[in-house]
Coordinates of C-alpha atoms in Angstrom, one line a residue:
M248 CA -14.0 -14.9 -22.2
V249 CA -10.5 -16.3 -21.7
D250 CA -9.9 -16.1 -25.5
Y251 CA -11.4 -12.6 -25.5
V252 CA -8.9 -11.5 -22.8
A253 CA -6.0 -13.0 -24.7
D254 CA -7.0 -11.3 -27.9
Y255 CA -7.5 -8.0 -26.2
L256 CA -4.0 -8.0 -24.7
E257 CA -2.4 -9.3 -27.9
N258 CA -3.9 -6.6 -30.0
I259 CA -4.1 -3.7 -27.5
R260 CA -1.7 -1.6 -29.4
D261 CA -4.3 -1.3 -32.1
R262 CA -6.7 0.5 -29.8
P263 CA -6.5 4.2 -28.9
P264 CA -4.9 4.5 -25.5
L265 CA -7.2 7.2 -24.2
A266 CA -11.0 6.7 -24.2
Q267 CA -12.6 8.7 -27.0
V268 CA -16.0 9.4 -25.3
K269 CA -17.6 12.4 -23.6
P270 CA -18.9 12.4 -20.1
G271 CA -22.2 10.6 -19.7
Y272 CA -21.7 8.6 -22.9
L273 CA -22.7 5.1 -21.3
R274 CA -26.1 5.8 -20.0
A275 CA -27.5 6.3 -23.5
L276 CA -26.2 2.9 -24.5
I277 CA -28.1 0.7 -21.9
P278 CA -31.6 0.6 -20.6
E279 CA -32.8 2.8 -17.7
E280 CA -33.8 -0.3 -15.6
A281 CA -32.4 -3.8 -15.1
P282 CA -33.9 -6.6 -17.2
Q283 CA -36.7 -8.6 -15.5
D284 CA -35.7 -11.8 -17.3
S285 CA -32.3 -13.3 -17.9
E286 CA -30.6 -12.4 -21.2
P287 CA -28.5 -14.7 -23.4
W288 CA -24.7 -14.6 -22.8
E289 CA -24.2 -13.8 -26.4
E290 CA -26.1 -10.5 -26.1
L291 CA -24.0 -9.5 -23.0
F292 CA -20.8 -10.5 -24.7
K293 CA -21.5 -8.3 -27.7
D294 CA -22.0 -5.3 -25.3
I295 CA -18.5 -5.5 -24.0
E296 CA -17.3 -4.0 -27.3
R297 CA -20.3 -1.8 -27.9
V298 CA -20.7 -0.3 -24.4
I299 CA -17.6 -1.0 -22.3
M300 CA -14.5 -0.8 -24.6
P301 CA -15.2 2.7 -26.0
G302 CA -15.0 4.0 -22.5
I303 CA -11.8 2.2 -21.5
T304 CA -8.4 4.0 -21.1
H305 CA -6.0 1.2 -22.0
W306 CA -3.3 1.3 -19.2
H307 CA -1.4 -1.7 -20.7
S308 CA -1.1 -0.1 -24.1
P309 CA 2.5 0.5 -25.2
K310 CA 1.2 4.0 -26.2
F311 CA -0.1 4.8 -22.6
H312 CA 2.4 7.1 -20.8
A313 CA 0.1 8.8 -18.2
Y314 CA 0.2 8.6 -14.4
F315 CA 2.5 5.7 -13.5
P316 CA 3.0 2.0 -14.7
T317 CA 0.4 -0.6 -13.8
A318 CA 1.6 -4.2 -14.0
N319 CA 0.0 -7.3 -15.5
S320 CA 0.9 -10.8 -16.6
Y321 CA -0.9 -14.0 -17.5
P322 CA 0.2 -15.8 -14.3
A323 CA -1.3 -12.9 -12.3
I324 CA -4.6 -13.1 -14.2
C325 CA -4.8 -16.8 -13.8
A326 CA -4.2 -16.4 -10.0
D327 CA -7.0 -13.9 -9.9
I328 CA -9.4 -16.3 -11.7
L329 CA -8.6 -18.9 -9.0
S330 CA -9.0 -16.4 -6.3
D331 CA -12.4 -15.3 -7.6
A332 CA -13.5 -18.9 -7.9
I333 CA -12.5 -19.7 -4.3
G334 CA -14.1 -16.5 -3.2
C335 CA -12.9 -16.6 0.4
I336 CA -13.0 -13.5 2.7
G337 CA -9.8 -14.1 4.6
F338 CA -10.1 -11.8 7.6
T339 CA -9.1 -14.4 10.1
W340 CA -6.9 -17.5 9.9
I341 CA -9.8 -19.8 10.3
A342 CA -11.8 -18.0 7.5
S343 CA -9.2 -19.7 5.1
P344 CA -5.9 -20.8 6.6
A345 CA -4.2 -20.9 3.2
C346 CA -5.1 -17.3 2.6
T347 CA -3.3 -16.2 5.7
E348 CA -0.4 -18.6 5.6
L349 CA 0.5 -18.1 1.9
E350 CA 0.5 -14.4 2.4
M351 CA 3.0 -14.8 5.3
V352 CA 5.3 -17.0 3.2
V353 CA 5.2 -14.8 0.0
L354 CA 5.8 -11.6 1.9
D355 CA 8.8 -13.2 3.5
W356 CA 10.0 -14.4 0.0
L357 CA 9.6 -10.9 -1.4
G358 CA 11.2 -9.2 1.7
K359 CA 14.2 -11.4 1.4
A360 CA 14.4 -10.8 -2.3
I361 CA 14.8 -7.0 -1.7
Q362 CA 17.0 -7.6 1.3
L363 CA 14.8 -6.2 4.0
P364 CA 16.3 -6.4 7.5
K365 CA 15.1 -9.5 9.3
E366 CA 13.1 -7.4 11.8
F367 CA 10.5 -6.8 9.0
L368 CA 9.9 -10.6 8.4
F369 CA 7.8 -13.2 10.2
G370 CA 9.5 -15.2 13.0
G371 CA 9.9 -12.2 15.3
E372 CA 7.9 -9.1 16.1
G373 CA 7.5 -8.0 12.5
G374 CA 5.9 -9.2 9.3
G375 CA 4.2 -8.3 6.1
V376 CA 0.7 -7.9 4.8
I377 CA -0.9 -7.1 1.4
H378 CA -3.1 -4.1 1.1
S379 CA -5.1 -2.6 -1.8
T380 CA -3.0 0.5 -2.3
A381 CA -0.1 2.5 -0.9
S382 CA -2.7 5.0 0.2
E383 CA -4.2 2.5 2.6
A384 CA -0.7 1.5 3.9
T385 CA 0.1 5.2 4.7
L386 CA -3.2 5.8 6.5
L387 CA -2.9 2.6 8.4
T388 CA 0.6 3.3 9.7
L389 CA -0.2 6.9 10.5
L390 CA -3.2 5.7 12.6
A391 CA -1.0 3.2 14.4
A392 CA 1.7 5.8 15.0
R393 CA -1.0 8.1 16.3
S394 CA -2.4 5.6 18.6
K395 CA 1.0 4.5 19.9
H396 CA 2.2 8.0 20.5
V397 CA -0.9 9.1 22.4
H398 CA -1.0 5.9 24.5
E399 CA 2.7 6.3 25.4
N400 CA 2.4 9.9 26.4
T401 CA -0.9 9.9 28.3
P402 CA -0.5 9.8 32.1
D403 CA -2.0 6.7 33.6
K404 CA -4.4 8.1 36.2
S405 CA -5.3 4.6 37.3
L406 CA -1.8 4.2 39.0
Q407 CA -2.3 7.5 40.9
N408 CA -3.7 7.5 44.4
D409 CA -4.9 11.1 44.5
G410 CA -8.4 10.6 45.6
T411 CA -10.0 11.0 42.2
T412 CA -12.9 8.8 41.2
N413 CA -12.9 6.4 38.2
N414 CA -15.1 8.8 36.3
E415 CA -12.9 11.7 37.1
A416 CA -9.8 9.7 36.1
D417 CA -11.4 8.6 32.8
R418 CA -12.3 12.2 32.0
D419 CA -8.8 13.4 32.7
I420 CA -7.3 10.7 30.5
H421 CA -9.7 11.6 27.7
C422 CA -8.8 15.2 28.0
A423 CA -5.1 14.4 28.0
K424 CA -5.5 12.2 24.8
T425 CA -7.5 14.9 23.1
S426 CA -4.9 17.5 24.0
I427 CA -2.0 15.4 22.6
M428 CA -3.9 14.6 19.4
S429 CA -4.6 18.3 18.7
K430 CA -0.8 18.9 18.6
L431 CA 0.4 15.9 16.6
V432 CA 2.3 16.8 13.4
A433 CA 3.3 14.5 10.5
Y434 CA 6.1 15.3 8.1
F435 CA 6.7 14.6 4.5
S436 CA 8.3 16.2 1.5
D437 CA 6.4 18.8 -0.6
E438 CA 7.0 16.2 -3.5
A439 CA 5.3 13.4 -1.6
H440 CA 2.2 11.7 -3.1
S441 CA -1.2 13.5 -2.4
S442 CA -2.3 10.3 -0.5
V443 CA 0.1 11.2 2.3
E444 CA -1.6 14.6 2.9
R445 CA -4.9 12.9 2.6
A446 CA -3.9 10.4 5.3
T447 CA -3.3 13.4 7.7
L448 CA -6.8 14.6 6.9
L449 CA -8.4 11.3 7.6
G450 CA -6.2 10.8 10.7
A451 CA -7.2 14.3 12.0
V452 CA -3.6 15.4 12.5
R453 CA -1.5 18.4 11.4
C454 CA 0.9 18.1 8.5
H455 CA 4.1 19.9 7.7
K456 CA 5.3 19.8 4.1
V457 CA 9.1 19.9 4.2
P458 CA 10.7 21.8 1.3
S459 CA 12.7 19.6 -1.0
D460 CA 16.1 20.4 -2.4
D461 CA 17.0 21.2 -6.0
R462 CA 16.8 17.5 -6.8
N463 CA 13.3 17.3 -5.4
C464 CA 14.5 15.3 -2.3
M465 CA 13.7 15.7 1.3
R466 CA 16.9 16.2 3.3
G467 CA 17.8 15.7 6.9
K468 CA 18.6 19.4 7.6
A469 CA 15.2 20.6 6.3
L470 CA 13.3 17.9 8.2
K471 CA 15.2 18.9 11.5
A472 CA 14.5 22.5 11.0
A473 CA 10.8 21.8 10.5
I474 CA 10.7 19.6 13.7
L475 CA 12.4 22.2 15.8
E476 CA 10.1 25.0 14.5
D477 CA 7.0 22.9 15.5
K478 CA 8.4 21.9 18.8
A479 CA 9.1 25.6 19.6
N480 CA 5.4 26.2 18.8
G481 CA 4.3 23.6 21.4
L482 CA 3.4 21.0 18.8
I483 CA 4.3 17.3 18.9
P484 CA 6.1 15.6 16.0
F485 CA 5.2 11.9 15.7
Y486 CA 5.3 10.6 12.1
C487 CA 7.3 11.0 9.0
V488 CA 6.9 9.7 5.4
A489 CA 10.1 9.3 3.3
T490 CA 9.4 8.8 -0.4
L491 CA 11.6 6.6 -2.6
G492 CA 10.5 7.4 -6.1
T493 CA 8.2 10.4 -6.2
T494 CA 5.2 10.5 -8.6
T495 CA 6.3 13.7 -10.3
S496 CA 10.0 13.0 -10.9
C497 CA 11.0 9.6 -9.2
A498 CA 13.1 11.6 -6.7
F499 CA 14.4 9.7 -3.6
D500 CA 14.4 11.3 -0.2
N501 CA 17.7 10.9 1.7
L502 CA 17.0 8.1 4.0
L503 CA 20.4 8.0 5.5
E504 CA 19.9 11.6 6.7
I505 CA 16.2 11.3 7.6
G506 CA 16.4 8.0 9.5
P507 CA 18.7 9.1 12.4
I508 CA 16.7 12.2 12.9
C509 CA 13.4 10.3 13.2
A510 CA 15.1 7.9 15.6
E511 CA 16.4 10.8 17.7
E512 CA 13.1 12.6 17.8
K513 CA 11.1 9.4 18.2
L514 CA 9.1 9.7 15.1
W515 CA 7.6 6.7 13.3
L516 CA 9.3 6.6 10.0
H517 CA 7.3 5.1 7.1
I518 CA 8.8 4.5 3.7
D519 CA 6.6 5.0 0.6
A520 CA 8.3 3.3 -2.3
A521 CA 5.0 2.6 -4.1
Y522 CA 6.4 3.6 -7.6
A523 CA 10.1 2.6 -7.6
G524 CA 10.1 -0.1 -4.9
S525 CA 10.1 -3.0 -7.4
S526 CA 13.6 -2.1 -8.6
F527 CA 15.0 -3.0 -5.2
I528 CA 14.9 -6.7 -6.3
C529 CA 17.9 -5.9 -8.6
P530 CA 21.2 -5.8 -6.6
E531 CA 22.3 -2.8 -8.6
F532 CA 19.4 -0.7 -7.4
R533 CA 19.3 -2.0 -3.8
H534 CA 21.5 0.8 -2.5
L535 CA 18.5 3.1 -3.1
L536 CA 16.9 1.5 -0.1
N537 CA 19.9 1.9 2.2
G538 CA 18.7 3.4 5.5
V539 CA 15.5 1.2 5.6
E540 CA 16.9 -0.2 8.9
F541 CA 15.7 3.2 10.5
A542 CA 12.1 2.6 9.3
D543 CA 9.2 1.4 11.3
S544 CA 7.3 0.4 8.2
F545 CA 8.0 0.0 4.5
N546 CA 5.6 -0.3 1.5
F547 CA 5.8 -0.7 -2.2
N548 CA 3.4 -1.7 -5.0
P549 CA 4.2 -4.9 -7.0
H550 CA 1.1 -3.9 -9.1
K551 CA 3.1 -1.0 -10.5
W552 CA 6.1 -2.7 -12.0
M553 CA 6.5 -6.3 -10.8
L554 CA 4.1 -8.1 -13.2
V555 CA 1.4 -8.5 -10.5
N556 CA -1.9 -6.9 -11.5
F557 CA -3.9 -4.5 -9.3
D558 CA -4.5 -4.7 -6.4
C559 CA -1.3 -5.8 -4.6
S560 CA 0.4 -3.3 -2.2
T561 CA 2.9 -4.9 0.1
L562 CA 3.5 -3.5 3.6
W563 CA 6.1 -4.7 6.2
V564 CA 6.3 -3.5 9.8
K565 CA 8.9 -4.1 12.5
S566 CA 6.2 -4.4 15.2
S567 CA 2.9 -6.0 14.3
K568 CA 1.9 -5.3 17.8
D569 CA 1.5 -1.6 17.0
L570 CA -1.0 -2.4 14.3
I571 CA -2.9 -5.0 16.3
E572 CA -3.3 -2.8 19.5
T573 CA -4.7 0.0 17.2
F574 CA -7.1 -2.0 15.1
H575 CA -8.0 -5.1 17.1
V576 CA -11.7 -5.7 17.8
D577 CA -12.8 -9.2 18.8
P578 CA -16.5 -9.9 18.8
L579 CA -17.6 -13.5 19.5
Y580 CA -18.4 -14.3 15.9
L581 CA -14.7 -13.7 14.9
K582 CA -13.2 -15.8 17.7
H583 CA -11.6 -19.1 16.7
H584 CA -9.3 -21.8 18.2
G585 CA -6.2 -20.7 16.2
Q586 CA -6.1 -17.2 17.7
G587 CA -2.6 -16.2 18.8
L588 CA -1.0 -18.9 16.8
M589 CA -1.3 -17.2 13.4
P590 CA -2.0 -13.6 12.5
D591 CA -5.6 -12.5 11.9
F592 CA -5.0 -10.0 9.1
K593 CA -8.2 -8.1 9.9
D594 CA -6.1 -6.5 12.6
W595 CA -3.4 -5.4 10.2
Q596 CA -5.7 -3.4 7.8
I597 CA -8.6 -1.0 7.8
P598 CA -11.4 -3.1 6.2
L599 CA -12.5 -6.4 7.7
G600 CA -12.8 -8.5 4.6
R601 CA -9.9 -9.2 2.3
R602 CA -9.2 -11.0 -1.0
F603 CA -6.8 -13.9 -1.6
R604 CA -4.3 -11.5 -3.1
S605 CA -1.2 -13.6 -2.2
L606 CA -2.1 -16.1 -4.9
K607 CA -1.1 -13.8 -7.7
L608 CA 2.1 -12.9 -6.0
W609 CA 2.9 -16.6 -5.5
F610 CA 2.0 -17.4 -9.1
V611 CA 4.2 -14.6 -10.5
M612 CA 7.2 -15.3 -8.2
R613 CA 7.2 -19.0 -9.0
L614 CA 6.6 -18.8 -12.8
Y615 CA 9.1 -15.9 -13.4
G616 CA 11.5 -16.6 -10.5
V617 CA 13.6 -13.8 -8.9
K618 CA 15.9 -13.7 -11.9
G619 CA 13.0 -13.4 -14.3
L620 CA 11.6 -10.4 -12.4
Q621 CA 15.1 -8.8 -12.3
E622 CA 15.3 -9.2 -16.0
H623 CA 12.0 -7.5 -16.4
I624 CA 13.0 -4.5 -14.3
R625 CA 16.3 -4.2 -16.2
K626 CA 14.6 -4.4 -19.6
V627 CA 12.2 -1.5 -18.7
C628 CA 15.1 0.6 -17.5
V629 CA 16.9 0.1 -20.7
Q630 CA 13.8 1.0 -22.7
C631 CA 13.5 4.1 -20.6
L632 CA 17.0 5.2 -21.6
L633 CA 16.2 4.5 -25.2
Y634 CA 13.0 6.6 -25.0
I635 CA 14.8 9.5 -23.2
F636 CA 17.9 9.7 -25.2

């Protein structure tokens, strides 16, 4: 299998980049039921080419130009082999201490490499975590922002001595929370990725698509106008997504204008740099991240451009407490003696289980080095210029 993978990648340009099959092609090539007895490896191996490869769209082909880049490298593949062999489900520190602690280290490495403010690194209130996709990071931060805003703006009836019973106070608090949630509004550019709008659907909050300018960027003036309009209508602004590198045109929202407005209006500012964020490792592109100091959370996908295969979406937050207070559930079977000394990343994500993703980031950063990754980004940028001009 290792030889097959190496040959596949070496000769991928010889395959058509788009699958040449019709919907439903595969069912006719395999039996209707699973085999009762084991089959020889050789028979299964032959079916890779006969059954699977005809239906593969080859994302790593040099002829593939759809959607967005997807990264890969032999170091990342080797790391995934090791991760699959270990097979740990690292939801808590004790479930595999190396899984948690390596993730903390490499997220600090990467955060320092792109010059994130120290508030996003471990050692204080912040830190980083690896998710499956940027979609998950957006939903997670939206839910945390929603929880934080509702909690901070709900009157605490338990502190009032007005003669109400506990049941009445609980009912009043529930009604207050429901009322607040029904008015919450999230903001993002009309050029933002569809996953941002989807996050508002899953989070059951309103969304306001801010019109972009003639360069497809969200500007501060347009965001401010949208916020004032909604506040005048009795709604409650609470969350904003700024996109750095939109899917359709790689446009950059104006962080230096948006950031101060979010701070003034007390909106959680999340930065979605899934597509272009890998470029910030190069000093000449780092200015595109100026204004990140205003953000509450920042996300990009090394699996798009930084030689790390899918899935590896890195998220940093200034306050891990906001995530933990939103997602923490602590049944007896998840308790352990190391609680409070190290993060339990189950409280930093939506699923419970998690893969040992940090291995491939560690392998890639060590075997290429920051300079090697910078060279890769620059090479791709030069190739793009040649392709365009």
